[in-house]
mmCIF file of C-alpha atoms in Angstrom:
data_model
loop_
_atom_site.group_PDB
_atom_site.id
_atom_site.type_symbol
_atom_site.label_atom_id
_atom_site.label_comp_id
_atom_site.label_asym_id
_atom_site.label_seq_id
_atom_site.Cartn_x
_atom_site.Cartn_y
_atom_site.Cartn_z
ATOM 1 C CA UNK A 5 -21.098 11.595 -10.897
ATOM 2 C CA UNK A 6 -19.072 14.403 -10.179
ATOM 3 C CA UNK A 7 -19.404 16.672 -6.853
ATOM 4 C CA UNK A 8 -20.519 20.719 -7.342
ATOM 5 C CA UNK A 9 -17.177 22.124 -6.575
ATOM 6 C CA UNK A 10 -15.767 19.091 -9.078
ATOM 7 C CA UNK A 11 -18.069 20.248 -12.008
ATOM 8 C CA UNK A 12 -17.136 24.120 -10.881
ATOM 9 C CA UNK A 13 -12.969 22.958 -11.377
ATOM 10 C CA UNK A 14 -13.779 20.762 -14.346
ATOM 11 C CA UNK A 15 -15.877 23.331 -15.976
ATOM 12 C CA UNK A 16 -13.534 26.262 -15.234
ATOM 13 C CA UNK A 17 -10.872 23.629 -17.105
ATOM 14 C CA UNK A 18 -12.593 23.569 -19.949
ATOM 15 C CA UNK A 19 -13.153 27.632 -20.806
ATOM 16 C CA UNK A 20 -9.288 28.287 -19.650
ATOM 17 C CA UNK A 21 -8.832 25.813 -22.856
ATOM 18 C CA UNK A 22 -4.616 26.176 -22.878
ATOM 19 C CA UNK A 23 -4.473 28.381 -20.258
ATOM 20 C CA UNK A 24 -6.139 26.214 -17.441
ATOM 21 C CA UNK A 25 -3.898 26.263 -14.196
ATOM 22 C CA UNK A 26 -4.314 26.397 -10.720
ATOM 23 C CA UNK A 27 -4.471 30.098 -10.251
ATOM 24 C CA UNK A 28 -6.325 31.098 -13.395
ATOM 25 C CA UNK A 29 -9.335 28.162 -12.291
ATOM 26 C CA UNK A 30 -9.537 29.886 -8.566
ATOM 27 C CA UNK A 31 -9.686 32.646 -10.135
ATOM 28 C CA UNK A 32 -12.844 31.630 -12.940
ATOM 29 C CA UNK A 33 -14.539 29.629 -10.034
ATOM 30 C CA UNK A 34 -14.303 33.466 -7.697
ATOM 31 C CA UNK A 35 -15.857 35.363 -11.116
ATOM 32 C CA UNK A 36 -17.895 32.883 -11.461
ATOM 33 C CA UNK A 37 -19.470 31.772 -7.775
ATOM 34 C CA UNK A 38 -18.487 35.643 -6.038
ATOM 35 C CA UNK A 39 -16.825 32.407 -3.780
ATOM 36 C CA UNK A 40 -13.114 31.988 -2.322
ATOM 37 C CA UNK A 41 -11.640 28.813 -3.231
ATOM 38 C CA UNK A 42 -8.974 28.058 -0.939
ATOM 39 C CA UNK A 43 -5.008 26.829 -2.927
ATOM 40 C CA UNK A 44 -5.998 23.467 -0.577
ATOM 41 C CA UNK A 45 -10.121 22.291 -1.722
ATOM 42 C CA UNK A 46 -7.810 23.300 -5.167
ATOM 43 C CA UNK A 47 -5.582 20.771 -4.942
ATOM 44 C CA UNK A 48 -6.734 17.785 -3.351
ATOM 45 C CA UNK A 49 -9.295 18.239 -5.353
ATOM 46 C CA UNK A 50 -7.592 18.521 -8.775
ATOM 47 C CA UNK A 51 -5.467 15.535 -7.459
ATOM 48 C CA UNK A 52 -8.527 13.344 -7.126
ATOM 49 C CA UNK A 53 -10.311 13.642 -10.495
ATOM 50 C CA UNK A 54 -6.306 13.188 -12.306
ATOM 51 C CA UNK A 55 -7.098 10.316 -10.285
ATOM 52 C CA UNK A 56 -10.456 9.695 -11.993
ATOM 53 C CA UNK A 57 -9.073 10.030 -14.913
ATOM 54 C CA UNK A 58 -10.578 13.208 -15.491
ATOM 55 C CA UNK A 59 -8.261 15.511 -15.764
ATOM 56 C CA UNK A 60 -4.470 15.652 -16.745
ATOM 57 C CA UNK A 61 -1.427 17.718 -15.212
ATOM 58 C CA UNK A 62 1.721 18.705 -16.347
ATOM 59 C CA UNK A 63 4.308 20.919 -15.332
ATOM 60 C CA UNK A 64 3.995 23.978 -17.566
ATOM 61 C CA UNK A 65 6.359 27.375 -18.159
ATOM 62 C CA UNK A 66 7.704 29.905 -15.239
ATOM 63 C CA UNK A 67 6.561 33.267 -15.957
ATOM 64 C CA UNK A 68 8.211 36.150 -13.720
ATOM 65 C CA UNK A 69 4.500 37.921 -12.449
ATOM 66 C CA UNK A 70 4.939 34.381 -10.394
ATOM 67 C CA UNK A 71 7.944 34.579 -9.298
ATOM 68 C CA UNK A 72 9.498 32.744 -11.298
ATOM 69 C CA UNK A 73 7.649 29.563 -10.813
ATOM 70 C CA UNK A 74 6.106 26.842 -12.955
ATOM 71 C CA UNK A 75 2.406 26.256 -13.412
ATOM 72 C CA UNK A 76 0.027 23.337 -12.680
ATOM 73 C CA UNK A 77 -1.449 23.117 -15.902
ATOM 74 C CA UNK A 78 -4.468 21.745 -16.588
ATOM 75 C CA UNK A 79 -5.998 19.617 -19.326
ATOM 76 C CA UNK A 80 -10.153 18.310 -19.306
ATOM 77 C CA UNK A 81 -10.051 14.751 -20.706
ATOM 78 C CA UNK A 82 -12.418 13.012 -22.917
ATOM 79 C CA UNK A 83 -14.328 11.277 -19.921
ATOM 80 C CA UNK A 84 -13.612 14.254 -17.586
ATOM 81 C CA UNK A 85 -16.264 16.041 -20.476
ATOM 82 C CA UNK A 86 -18.730 13.315 -20.595
ATOM 83 C CA UNK A 87 -18.715 13.573 -16.727
ATOM 84 C CA UNK A 88 -19.194 17.136 -16.553
ATOM 85 C CA UNK A 89 -22.496 16.957 -19.164
ATOM 86 C CA UNK A 90 -23.887 14.068 -16.904
ATOM 87 C CA UNK A 91 -23.710 16.813 -13.870
ATOM 88 C CA UNK A 92 -25.207 19.257 -16.543
ATOM 89 C CA UNK A 93 -28.044 17.374 -17.366
ATOM 90 C CA UNK A 94 -28.796 16.127 -14.185
ATOM 91 C CA UNK A 95 -29.273 19.441 -13.186
ATOM 92 C CA UNK A 96 -30.508 21.128 -16.012
ATOM 93 C CA UNK A 97 -33.573 17.813 -15.409
ATOM 94 C CA UNK A 98 -33.797 18.257 -11.859
ATOM 95 C CA UNK A 99 -34.250 21.919 -11.849
ATOM 96 C CA UNK A 100 -37.130 22.124 -14.946
ATOM 97 C CA UNK A 101 -39.698 23.239 -12.980
ATOM 98 C CA UNK A 102 -38.485 24.835 -10.047
ATOM 99 C CA UNK A 103 -39.696 29.042 -9.363
ATOM 100 C CA UNK A 104 -35.896 30.177 -9.530
ATOM 101 C CA UNK A 105 -35.078 28.344 -12.755
ATOM 102 C CA UNK A 106 -35.678 30.368 -16.258
ATOM 103 C CA UNK A 107 -37.426 28.419 -19.552
ATOM 104 C CA UNK B 2 14.800 28.424 -2.959
ATOM 105 C CA UNK B 3 15.841 31.833 -0.962
ATOM 106 C CA UNK B 4 17.533 33.139 -4.227
ATOM 107 C CA UNK B 5 13.803 33.658 -5.724
ATOM 108 C CA UNK B 6 13.259 35.984 -3.799
ATOM 109 C CA UNK B 7 16.017 38.357 -3.227
ATOM 110 C CA UNK B 8 16.192 37.992 -6.759
ATOM 111 C CA UNK B 9 14.159 40.404 -9.307
ATOM 112 C CA UNK B 10 11.322 37.893 -9.303
ATOM 113 C CA UNK B 11 8.633 39.717 -7.401
ATOM 114 C CA UNK B 12 6.615 38.990 -4.625
ATOM 115 C CA UNK B 13 2.841 40.183 -3.299
ATOM 116 C CA UNK B 14 3.304 44.019 -2.786
ATOM 117 C CA UNK B 15 3.941 45.225 0.650
ATOM 118 C CA UNK B 16 4.708 41.562 2.091
ATOM 119 C CA UNK B 17 8.185 41.335 4.052
ATOM 120 C CA UNK B 18 10.775 38.790 2.389
ATOM 121 C CA UNK B 19 11.269 37.570 5.909
ATOM 122 C CA UNK B 20 7.366 37.021 6.236
ATOM 123 C CA UNK B 21 7.494 35.502 2.577
ATOM 124 C CA UNK B 22 10.642 33.290 4.022
ATOM 125 C CA UNK B 23 8.267 31.530 6.237
ATOM 126 C CA UNK B 24 5.689 30.589 3.685
ATOM 127 C CA UNK B 25 8.847 28.712 1.472
ATOM 128 C CA UNK B 26 9.864 27.102 4.753
ATOM 129 C CA UNK B 27 6.188 25.867 5.357
ATOM 130 C CA UNK B 28 5.666 24.840 1.537
ATOM 131 C CA UNK B 29 8.730 22.534 1.986
ATOM 132 C CA UNK B 30 6.212 20.137 3.450
ATOM 133 C CA UNK B 31 4.662 19.785 0.192
ATOM 134 C CA UNK B 32 6.354 17.665 -3.047
ATOM 135 C CA UNK B 33 8.312 19.526 -5.431
ATOM 136 C CA UNK B 34 5.972 20.028 -8.335
ATOM 137 C CA UNK B 35 3.080 21.067 -6.137
ATOM 138 C CA UNK B 36 5.077 23.880 -4.051
ATOM 139 C CA UNK B 37 6.133 25.072 -7.836
ATOM 140 C CA UNK B 38 2.774 25.321 -8.600
ATOM 141 C CA UNK B 39 1.574 26.377 -5.404
ATOM 142 C CA UNK B 40 3.623 29.451 -4.206
ATOM 143 C CA UNK B 41 3.316 30.524 -8.196
ATOM 144 C CA UNK B 42 -0.856 30.697 -7.968
ATOM 145 C CA UNK B 43 -0.261 32.733 -4.234
ATOM 146 C CA UNK B 44 2.713 35.191 -5.929
ATOM 147 C CA UNK B 45 0.485 35.456 -9.113
ATOM 148 C CA UNK B 46 -3.123 35.745 -7.533
ATOM 149 C CA UNK B 47 -1.727 38.733 -5.155
ATOM 150 C CA UNK B 48 -1.885 37.072 -1.726
ATOM 151 C CA UNK B 49 0.317 38.030 1.550
ATOM 152 C CA UNK B 50 2.534 36.201 4.032
ATOM 153 C CA UNK B 51 -0.453 35.436 6.427
ATOM 154 C CA UNK B 52 -2.827 33.938 3.895
ATOM 155 C CA UNK B 53 -0.362 32.115 1.717
ATOM 156 C CA UNK B 54 0.723 30.431 4.687
ATOM 157 C CA UNK B 55 -2.266 29.387 5.881
ATOM 158 C CA UNK B 56 -2.671 28.386 1.775
ATOM 159 C CA UNK B 57 0.334 26.573 2.659
ATOM 160 C CA UNK B 58 -0.554 25.033 5.966
ATOM 161 C CA UNK B 59 -3.816 24.029 4.722
ATOM 162 C CA UNK B 60 -3.276 22.101 1.597
ATOM 163 C CA UNK B 61 0.567 20.924 3.770
ATOM 164 C CA UNK B 62 -2.948 19.666 6.774
ATOM 165 C CA UNK B 63 -5.455 18.341 3.965
ATOM 166 C CA UNK B 64 -2.544 15.786 2.504
ATOM 167 C CA UNK B 65 -1.840 14.485 5.712
ATOM 168 C CA UNK B 66 -5.272 13.550 6.223
ATOM 169 C CA UNK B 67 -5.732 12.292 3.286
ATOM 170 C CA UNK B 68 -3.084 9.449 3.987
ATOM 171 C CA UNK B 69 -5.168 8.902 6.873
ATOM 172 C CA UNK B 70 -8.362 7.633 4.814
ATOM 173 C CA UNK B 71 -6.747 3.777 4.608
ATOM 174 C CA UNK B 72 -7.055 1.444 7.068
ATOM 175 C CA UNK B 73 -2.354 1.347 6.989
ATOM 176 C CA UNK B 74 -1.720 3.804 9.126
ATOM 177 C CA UNK B 75 -4.239 3.307 11.869
ATOM 178 C CA UNK B 76 -2.886 -0.585 12.615
ATOM 179 C CA UNK B 77 0.730 0.518 11.774
ATOM 180 C CA UNK B 78 0.252 2.921 14.299
ATOM 181 C CA UNK B 79 -1.899 1.804 17.104
ATOM 182 C CA UNK B 80 -2.592 -2.061 15.844
ATOM 183 C CA UNK B 81 0.921 -2.737 15.685
ATOM 184 C CA UNK B 82 3.138 0.026 17.025
ATOM 185 C CA UNK B 83 0.954 0.753 20.185
ATOM 186 C CA UNK B 84 0.252 -2.669 21.898
ATOM 187 C CA UNK B 85 3.796 -4.643 20.564
ATOM 188 C CA UNK B 86 5.982 -1.887 21.676
ATOM 189 C CA UNK B 87 4.433 -2.784 25.219
ATOM 190 C CA UNK B 88 4.660 -6.325 24.763
ATOM 191 C CA UNK B 89 8.002 -6.000 23.092
ATOM 192 C CA UNK B 90 9.213 -4.387 26.527
ATOM 193 C CA UNK B 91 7.766 -7.525 28.021
ATOM 194 C CA UNK B 92 10.026 -9.888 26.412
ATOM 195 C CA UNK B 93 12.730 -8.052 25.788
ATOM 196 C CA UNK B 94 12.832 -8.372 30.041
ATOM 197 C CA UNK B 95 12.015 -11.714 29.477
ATOM 198 C CA UNK B 96 15.597 -12.596 27.068
ATOM 199 C CA UNK B 97 17.254 -10.384 29.310
ATOM 200 C CA UNK B 98 16.925 -12.398 32.195
ATOM 201 C CA UNK B 99 17.668 -15.567 30.413
ATOM 202 C CA UNK B 100 21.139 -14.021 29.027
ATOM 203 C CA UNK B 101 21.816 -13.367 32.464
ATOM 204 C CA UNK B 102 21.353 -17.058 33.201
ATOM 205 C CA UNK B 103 23.918 -18.005 30.369
ATOM 206 C CA UNK B 104 26.400 -15.253 31.952
ATOM 207 C CA UNK B 105 25.620 -16.232 35.693
ATOM 208 C CA UNK B 106 24.940 -13.127 36.895
ATOM 209 C CA UNK B 107 21.398 -14.183 37.414
ATOM 210 C CA UNK B 108 20.379 -14.338 41.428
ATOM 211 C CA UNK B 109 17.573 -18.285 40.754
ATOM 212 C CA UNK B 110 19.496 -20.157 38.088
ATOM 213 C CA UNK B 111 18.350 -22.832 36.423
ATOM 214 C CA UNK B 112 20.075 -25.853 34.929
ATOM 215 C CA UNK B 113 20.370 -25.221 30.855
ATOM 216 C CA UNK B 114 20.231 -21.437 30.820
ATOM 217 C CA UNK B 115 21.053 -21.889 26.860
ATOM 218 C CA UNK B 116 17.610 -24.161 26.246
ATOM 219 C CA UNK B 117 15.855 -21.373 28.413
ATOM 220 C CA UNK B 118 17.295 -18.086 25.908
ATOM 221 C CA UNK B 119 18.476 -19.028 22.448
ATOM 222 C CA UNK B 120 14.145 -19.596 21.882
ATOM 223 C CA UNK B 121 13.517 -16.242 23.720
ATOM 224 C CA UNK B 122 16.213 -15.002 21.868
ATOM 225 C CA UNK B 123 14.768 -16.033 18.788
ATOM 226 C CA UNK B 124 11.379 -15.553 19.234
ATOM 227 C CA UNK B 125 12.547 -11.055 20.803
ATOM 228 C CA UNK B 126 14.039 -11.331 17.520
ATOM 229 C CA UNK B 127 11.595 -12.606 14.966
ATOM 230 C CA UNK B 128 8.901 -10.720 16.572
ATOM 231 C CA UNK B 129 10.479 -7.306 16.404
ATOM 232 C CA UNK B 130 11.778 -7.906 13.621
ATOM 233 C CA UNK B 131 8.686 -8.667 11.371
ATOM 234 C CA UNK B 132 7.345 -5.983 13.515
ATOM 235 C CA UNK B 133 9.187 -3.704 12.225
ATOM 236 C CA UNK B 134 8.744 -5.258 9.223
ATOM 237 C CA UNK B 135 4.872 -4.432 8.869
ATOM 238 C CA UNK B 136 5.129 -0.984 9.971
ATOM 239 C CA UNK B 137 7.895 0.213 7.298
ATOM 240 C CA UNK B 138 6.254 -1.706 4.456
ATOM 241 C CA UNK B 139 2.162 -0.648 5.693
ATOM 242 C CA UNK B 140 2.816 3.102 6.014
ATOM 243 C CA UNK B 141 5.413 5.282 4.990
ATOM 244 C CA UNK B 142 3.741 8.073 5.078
ATOM 245 C CA UNK B 143 3.399 8.136 8.869
ATOM 246 C CA UNK B 144 6.372 6.193 9.965
ATOM 247 C CA UNK B 145 7.085 9.136 12.057
ATOM 248 C CA UNK B 146 3.663 8.984 14.225
ATOM 249 C CA UNK B 147 4.190 5.112 14.472
ATOM 250 C CA UNK B 148 7.579 5.644 15.661
ATOM 251 C CA UNK B 149 6.226 8.586 18.344
ATOM 252 C CA UNK B 150 3.150 5.270 19.208
ATOM 253 C CA UNK B 151 6.327 2.772 19.518
ATOM 254 C CA UNK B 152 7.853 5.404 21.720
ATOM 255 C CA UNK B 153 5.593 7.185 24.576
ATOM 256 C CA UNK B 154 5.372 3.676 25.482
ATOM 257 C CA UNK B 155 9.052 2.406 25.822
ATOM 258 C CA UNK B 156 9.676 6.192 27.896
ATOM 259 C CA UNK B 157 6.667 5.808 29.937
ATOM 260 C CA UNK B 158 8.074 2.305 30.419
ATOM 261 C CA UNK B 159 11.573 3.895 31.207
ATOM 262 C CA UNK B 160 10.647 5.750 33.736
ATOM 263 C CA UNK B 161 8.349 2.861 35.933
ATOM 264 C CA UNK B 162 11.501 0.809 35.862
ATOM 265 C CA UNK B 163 12.293 -1.713 39.484
ATOM 266 C CA UNK B 164 14.139 -4.218 38.970
ATOM 267 C CA UNK B 165 17.058 -3.917 40.216
ATOM 268 C CA UNK B 166 19.187 -6.539 39.151
ATOM 269 C CA UNK B 167 18.993 -5.424 34.951
ATOM 270 C CA UNK B 168 19.929 -2.420 33.547
ATOM 271 C CA UNK B 169 16.257 -0.035 31.701
ATOM 272 C CA UNK B 170 17.845 -0.095 28.684
ATOM 273 C CA UNK B 171 17.333 -4.187 28.822
ATOM 274 C CA UNK B 172 13.232 -2.437 28.395
ATOM 275 C CA UNK B 173 14.964 -1.633 24.917
ATOM 276 C CA UNK B 174 16.909 -4.492 23.627
ATOM 277 C CA UNK B 175 13.757 -5.429 20.460
ATOM 278 C CA UNK B 176 14.217 -1.752 19.278
ATOM 279 C CA UNK B 177 17.516 -2.302 17.048
ATOM 280 C CA UNK B 178 15.528 -5.623 15.328
ATOM 281 C CA UNK B 179 12.723 -3.520 15.281
ATOM 282 C CA UNK B 180 14.375 -1.057 13.031
ATOM 283 C CA UNK B 181 16.106 -3.006 11.085
ATOM 284 C CA UNK B 182 12.808 -4.007 10.118
ATOM 285 C CA UNK B 183 11.150 -1.086 9.446
ATOM 286 C CA UNK B 184 13.793 -0.442 7.268
ATOM 287 C CA UNK B 185 13.560 -3.322 5.616
ATOM 288 C CA UNK B 186 10.053 -3.164 5.307
ATOM 289 C CA UNK B 187 10.737 0.768 4.065
ATOM 290 C CA UNK B 188 12.961 -0.816 1.320
ATOM 291 C CA UNK B 189 11.526 -3.994 -0.144
ATOM 292 C CA UNK B 190 8.419 -3.391 1.228
ATOM 293 C CA UNK B 191 8.038 -7.612 0.899
ATOM 294 C CA UNK B 192 9.782 -10.256 1.097
ATOM 295 C CA UNK B 193 8.764 -13.685 -1.038
ATOM 296 C CA UNK B 194 6.226 -16.357 -0.440
ATOM 297 C CA UNK B 195 8.430 -18.556 0.590
ATOM 298 C CA UNK B 196 10.753 -16.905 3.457
ATOM 299 C CA UNK B 197 7.860 -15.882 4.580
ATOM 300 C CA UNK B 198 5.517 -18.902 5.313
ATOM 301 C CA UNK B 199 8.779 -20.263 6.878
ATOM 302 C CA UNK B 200 9.346 -16.943 9.173
ATOM 303 C CA UNK B 201 5.882 -17.509 9.678
ATOM 304 C CA UNK B 202 6.016 -21.268 10.866
ATOM 305 C CA UNK B 203 8.835 -20.860 12.905
ATOM 306 C CA UNK B 204 8.062 -18.129 14.764
ATOM 307 C CA UNK B 205 4.385 -20.598 14.960
ATOM 308 C CA UNK B 206 6.346 -23.143 16.529
ATOM 309 C CA UNK B 207 8.789 -21.062 18.656
ATOM 310 C CA UNK B 208 5.762 -19.644 20.492
ATOM 311 C CA UNK B 209 4.310 -22.255 21.078
ATOM 312 C CA UNK B 210 5.709 -23.389 24.429
ATOM 313 C CA UNK B 211 4.779 -19.638 25.549
ATOM 314 C CA UNK B 212 1.975 -19.883 25.894
ATOM 315 C CA UNK B 213 1.914 -22.662 28.768
ATOM 316 C CA UNK B 214 4.633 -22.548 31.641
ATOM 317 C CA UNK B 215 4.298 -24.825 34.695
ATOM 318 C CA UNK B 216 1.565 -24.440 36.811
ATOM 319 C CA UNK B 217 -0.903 -22.691 34.944
ATOM 320 C CA UNK B 218 -3.709 -24.001 32.248
ATOM 321 C CA UNK B 219 -3.375 -24.599 28.986
ATOM 322 C CA UNK B 220 -6.081 -22.272 28.156
ATOM 323 C CA UNK B 221 -4.506 -18.861 29.336
ATOM 324 C CA UNK B 222 -6.773 -15.856 26.956
ATOM 325 C CA UNK B 223 -4.201 -12.912 27.463
ATOM 326 C CA UNK B 224 -1.459 -15.133 27.666
ATOM 327 C CA UNK B 225 -3.184 -16.212 23.803
ATOM 328 C CA UNK B 226 -4.110 -12.864 23.012
ATOM 329 C CA UNK B 227 0.150 -11.101 23.277
ATOM 330 C CA UNK B 228 0.846 -14.186 21.539
ATOM 331 C CA UNK B 229 -1.558 -13.318 18.866
ATOM 332 C CA UNK B 230 -0.346 -9.838 18.391
ATOM 333 C CA UNK B 231 3.154 -10.483 18.275
ATOM 334 C CA UNK B 232 3.167 -13.000 15.694
ATOM 335 C CA UNK B 233 -0.070 -11.973 13.721
ATOM 336 C CA UNK B 234 2.367 -9.840 11.774
ATOM 337 C CA UNK B 235 4.605 -12.825 10.412
ATOM 338 C CA UNK B 236 1.963 -14.359 9.358
ATOM 339 C CA UNK B 237 1.000 -10.769 7.439
ATOM 340 C CA UNK B 238 3.952 -10.943 5.530
ATOM 341 C CA UNK B 239 3.386 -14.836 4.987
ATOM 342 C CA UNK B 240 -0.501 -14.191 3.309
ATOM 343 C CA UNK B 241 0.637 -10.762 1.708
ATOM 344 C CA UNK B 242 3.411 -12.663 -0.269
ATOM 345 C CA UNK B 243 1.055 -15.322 -1.515
ATOM 346 C CA UNK B 244 -1.599 -12.875 -2.514
ATOM 347 C CA UNK B 245 0.632 -10.786 -4.630
ATOM 348 C CA UNK B 246 2.427 -13.892 -5.696
ATOM 349 C CA UNK B 247 -1.042 -14.701 -7.120
ATOM 350 C CA UNK B 248 -1.573 -11.452 -8.163
ATOM 351 C CA UNK B 249 1.412 -11.852 -10.218
ATOM 352 C CA UNK B 250 0.838 -15.368 -11.699
ATOM 353 C CA UNK B 251 -2.668 -13.775 -12.810
ATOM 354 C CA UNK B 252 -0.848 -10.868 -14.342
ATOM 355 C CA UNK B 253 1.513 -13.156 -16.504
ATOM 356 C CA UNK B 254 -0.987 -15.545 -17.239
ATOM 357 C CA UNK B 255 -3.070 -12.990 -18.750
ATOM 358 C CA UNK B 256 -0.079 -11.819 -21.028
ATOM 359 C CA UNK B 257 0.682 -15.138 -21.869
ATOM 360 C CA UNK B 258 -3.142 -15.408 -23.426
ATOM 361 C CA UNK B 259 -2.974 -11.990 -25.232
ATOM 362 C CA UNK B 260 0.317 -13.396 -26.717
ATOM 363 C CA UNK B 261 2.638 -10.852 -25.132
ATOM 364 C CA UNK B 262 5.788 -11.001 -24.382
ATOM 365 C CA UNK B 263 6.367 -12.289 -20.727
ATOM 366 C CA UNK B 264 9.605 -11.954 -18.025
#
């Protein structure tokens, strides 16, 4: 099963679709959780998820706003979607009846 | 890389180019693609040089720490390099003395110096080469730690060397075959099953006479432990080559069974 941070990365990458890459995922995680996500944590987790077959990555195009540097583009695999759904279902199930859960 | 900074490419507002250049230098510890992606992300996010440096070093540290999550670098650095360097320095002294007997500069000449010197020199080369090979093949990324783990005992012993009849450099007689073994280990990674087994058997046969010296009982635990420490890399190579051969046979058989072409 995915960990919390892994779930955040997979879900934000899935939400970003074709525009999923490091900086965009960091931004999405910060917007959703209010927490800064370190580059080190992001890239080591991406590599771990890739090794598990939940993500694929490749080097994308370079843009001027990135100082001419390429992006590492991310795509969630079918296995990644299944793992994220399993995590979501588990969290939803265990949260039923909790005082903070919204019906 | 510096060209990008001096051109029209932006770096985060207010960040001095010199400060950002240090981030670039630190990022060289990362792989090419990862460096490209990370620096691009940092520039795009508008991080200052200080925060960018922390981010890059954080990633480098995480990458280094990941390597140490498995047993291989630990065994290479602390299970092999440290104990073997001490023991091989002892073997180097013994071999140097045996060679001294041959060339007549020894204070205590023996009857048949060649008979004593050849096995000792062969053992020294064999132990050093196999130890170096295993260190090189076990963990490439932490090779520098293994090298430091080997060199620190060498320097420690060199500063305490008190044998007048021998040059202190005799302590390091084991280093050339070790370096040769490390290079081979890095390049080829493993040796064939037959040569590996032959090497392990030959080294064990050469080691057996060293387990006993005149006036001592056969069972001498410290002596056996030293011999075991120096000989296990040869048996590790033999075991590893046998295991790899078995894996390769299984794959070959599976392909043959599935009707795929085999080489």
